[in-house]
Coordinates of C-alpha atoms in Angstrom, one line a residue:
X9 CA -22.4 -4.3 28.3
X10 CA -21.9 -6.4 25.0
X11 CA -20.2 -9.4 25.0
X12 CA -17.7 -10.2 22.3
X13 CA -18.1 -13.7 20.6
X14 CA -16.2 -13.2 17.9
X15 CA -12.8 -11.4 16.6
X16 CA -12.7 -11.8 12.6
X17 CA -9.2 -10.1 11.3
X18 CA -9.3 -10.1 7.8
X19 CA -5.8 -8.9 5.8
X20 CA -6.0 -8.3 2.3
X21 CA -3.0 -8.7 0.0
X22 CA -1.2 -6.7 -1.7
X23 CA -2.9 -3.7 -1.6
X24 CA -2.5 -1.1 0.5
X25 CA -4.8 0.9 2.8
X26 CA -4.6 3.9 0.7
X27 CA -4.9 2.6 -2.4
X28 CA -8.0 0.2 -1.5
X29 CA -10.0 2.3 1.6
X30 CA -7.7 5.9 1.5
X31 CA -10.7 7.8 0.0
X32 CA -13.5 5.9 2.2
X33 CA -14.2 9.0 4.3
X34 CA -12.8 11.6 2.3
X35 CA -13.8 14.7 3.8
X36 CA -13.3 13.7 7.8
X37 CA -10.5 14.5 9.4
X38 CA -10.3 12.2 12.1
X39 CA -9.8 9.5 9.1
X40 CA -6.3 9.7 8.2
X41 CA -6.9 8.5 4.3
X42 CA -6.3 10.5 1.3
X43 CA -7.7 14.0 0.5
X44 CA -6.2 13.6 -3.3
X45 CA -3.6 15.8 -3.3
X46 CA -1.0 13.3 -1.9
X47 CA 2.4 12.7 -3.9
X48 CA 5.4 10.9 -4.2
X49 CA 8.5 11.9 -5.8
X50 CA 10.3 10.6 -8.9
X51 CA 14.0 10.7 -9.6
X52 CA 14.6 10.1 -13.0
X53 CA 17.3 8.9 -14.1
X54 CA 17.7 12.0 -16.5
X55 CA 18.3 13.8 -13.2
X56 CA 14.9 15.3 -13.1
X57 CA 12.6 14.9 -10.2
X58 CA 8.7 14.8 -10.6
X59 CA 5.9 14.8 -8.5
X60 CA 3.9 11.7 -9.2
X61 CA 0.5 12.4 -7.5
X62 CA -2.3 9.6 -6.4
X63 CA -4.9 8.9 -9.2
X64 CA -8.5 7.3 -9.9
X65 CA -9.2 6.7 -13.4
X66 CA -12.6 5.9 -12.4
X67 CA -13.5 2.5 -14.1
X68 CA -13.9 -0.5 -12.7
X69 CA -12.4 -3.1 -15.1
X70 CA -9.7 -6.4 -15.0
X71 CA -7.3 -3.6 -15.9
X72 CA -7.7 -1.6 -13.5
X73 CA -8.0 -4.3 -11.1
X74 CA -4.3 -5.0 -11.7
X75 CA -2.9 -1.6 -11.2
X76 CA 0.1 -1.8 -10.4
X77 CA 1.4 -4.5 -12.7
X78 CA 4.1 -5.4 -11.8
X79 CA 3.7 -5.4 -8.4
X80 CA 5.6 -3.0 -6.3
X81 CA 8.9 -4.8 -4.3
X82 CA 7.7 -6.3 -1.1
X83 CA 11.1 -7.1 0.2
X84 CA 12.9 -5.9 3.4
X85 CA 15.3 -3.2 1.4
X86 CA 12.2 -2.3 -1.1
X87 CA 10.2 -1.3 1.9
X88 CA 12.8 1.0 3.6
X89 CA 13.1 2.3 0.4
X90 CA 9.2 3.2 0.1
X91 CA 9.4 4.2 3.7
X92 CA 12.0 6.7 4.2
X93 CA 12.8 7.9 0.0
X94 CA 15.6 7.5 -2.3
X95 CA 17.7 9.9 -0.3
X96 CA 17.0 8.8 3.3
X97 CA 17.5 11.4 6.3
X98 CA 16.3 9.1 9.1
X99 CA 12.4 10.0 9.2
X100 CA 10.0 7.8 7.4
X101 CA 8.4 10.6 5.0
X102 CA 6.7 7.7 2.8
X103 CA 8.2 9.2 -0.1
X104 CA 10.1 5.9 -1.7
X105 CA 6.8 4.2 -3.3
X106 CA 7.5 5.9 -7.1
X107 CA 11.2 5.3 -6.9
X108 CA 11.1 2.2 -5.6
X109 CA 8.4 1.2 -7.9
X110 CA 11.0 2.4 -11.1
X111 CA 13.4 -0.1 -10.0
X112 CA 11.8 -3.2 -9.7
X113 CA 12.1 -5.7 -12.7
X114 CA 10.3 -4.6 -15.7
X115 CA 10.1 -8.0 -17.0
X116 CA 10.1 -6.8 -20.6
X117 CA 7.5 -3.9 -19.8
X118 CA 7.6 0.0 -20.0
X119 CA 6.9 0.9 -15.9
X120 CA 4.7 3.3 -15.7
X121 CA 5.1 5.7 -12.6
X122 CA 1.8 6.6 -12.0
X123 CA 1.0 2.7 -11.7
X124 CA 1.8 2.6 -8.0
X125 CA -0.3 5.9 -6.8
X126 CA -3.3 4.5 -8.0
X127 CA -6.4 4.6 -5.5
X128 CA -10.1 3.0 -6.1
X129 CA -12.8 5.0 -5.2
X130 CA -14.9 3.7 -2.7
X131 CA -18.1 3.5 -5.6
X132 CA -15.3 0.8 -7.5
X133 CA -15.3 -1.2 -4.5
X134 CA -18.9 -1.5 -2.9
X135 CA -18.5 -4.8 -1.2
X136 CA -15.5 -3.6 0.7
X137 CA -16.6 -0.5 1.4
X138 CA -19.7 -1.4 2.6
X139 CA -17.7 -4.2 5.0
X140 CA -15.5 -0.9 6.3
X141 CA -18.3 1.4 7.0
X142 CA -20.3 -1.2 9.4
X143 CA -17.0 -2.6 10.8
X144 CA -14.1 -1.2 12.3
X145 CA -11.4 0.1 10.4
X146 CA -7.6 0.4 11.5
X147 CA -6.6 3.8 9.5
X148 CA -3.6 3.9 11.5
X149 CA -2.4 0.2 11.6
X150 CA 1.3 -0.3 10.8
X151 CA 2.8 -3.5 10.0
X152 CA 4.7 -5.1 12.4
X153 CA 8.0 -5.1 10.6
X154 CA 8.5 -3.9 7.4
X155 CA 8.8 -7.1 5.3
X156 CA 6.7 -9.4 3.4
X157 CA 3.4 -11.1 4.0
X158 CA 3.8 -13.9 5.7
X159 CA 6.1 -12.6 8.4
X160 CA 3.6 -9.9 9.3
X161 CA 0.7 -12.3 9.2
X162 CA 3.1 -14.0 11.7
X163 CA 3.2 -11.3 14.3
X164 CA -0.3 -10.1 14.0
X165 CA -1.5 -13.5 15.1
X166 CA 1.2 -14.7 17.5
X167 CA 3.5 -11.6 18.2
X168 CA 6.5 -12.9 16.5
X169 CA 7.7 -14.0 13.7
X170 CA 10.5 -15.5 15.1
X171 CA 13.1 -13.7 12.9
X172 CA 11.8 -14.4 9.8
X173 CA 11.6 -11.5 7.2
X174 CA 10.8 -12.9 4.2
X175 CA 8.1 -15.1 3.0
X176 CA 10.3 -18.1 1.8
X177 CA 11.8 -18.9 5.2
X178 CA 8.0 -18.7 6.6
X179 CA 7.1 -21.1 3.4
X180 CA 9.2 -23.9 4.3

């Protein structure tokens, strides 16, 4: 029997699973990552609703790097929005991220919908993929509370965050 000498938990930022490792094993189904025809609802404010799917535009550039820019709303209520959609009903359909995304500050930019259903290939990312493939992978990880960083960073490595939901309280 092996013997363990070393746990190395690396958290990325920002990004999440989909968008960075969701197409890593595309055709397995005992990897619950994308299969590209995964969507997200958009309720426009002309009262329309479209169907904003997930997207590679298949460069590898600072731009695309970026996607989405802005970032997408990483607070408490911005979560349970992306969670359980603009018109919750109690289950956690992950149908929120478009709408949400549509709401945050445009800081004096035209949001683009699409921005926040963007996914990398696993080709665009070679180091990372390579580091999933010989590693193990949590495709079914959830964070610990639905919040920023720093809180979950909190309970992965101590099992509390001792009520803190927000970065700035954990900043202080």
């Amino acid at each position: 029997m092996a013997v363990v000498e070393h746990v190395v938990v690396l958290m990325l930022e920002n990004r999440s699973f989909d968008s960075m490792l969701g197409w890593l094993y595309r055709d397995r189904a005992d990897f619950d990552g994308l299969h590209g025809h995964e969507s997200n609802p958009w309720h426009r404010d002309d009262g329309k609703t479209e169907q904003v799917a997930v997207w590679n535009d298949g460069t590898v550039s600072a731009d695309a790097a970026v996607i989405p820019d802005p970032d997408p709303g990483e607070r408490f209520h911005d979560m349970t929005m992306q969670i359980f959609g603009l018109h919750p009903d109690g289950c956690p359909h992950m149908s929120g991220f478009v709408d949400n995304y549509m709401r945050q500050p445009a800081q004096g930019r035209c949001l683009d919908p699409r921005a926040v259903m963007h996914c990398f290939a696993p080709e665009q990312l070679p180091v990372l993929s390579l580091l999933a493939r010989s590693f193990g992978v949590c495709d079914r990880w959830f964070a610990s509370a639905p919040c920023e960083t720093w809180p979950n960073r909190l309970f992965a490595h101590t099992a509390t965050a001792g009520g803190q939901v927000d970065n700035a309280a954990v900043q202080r």
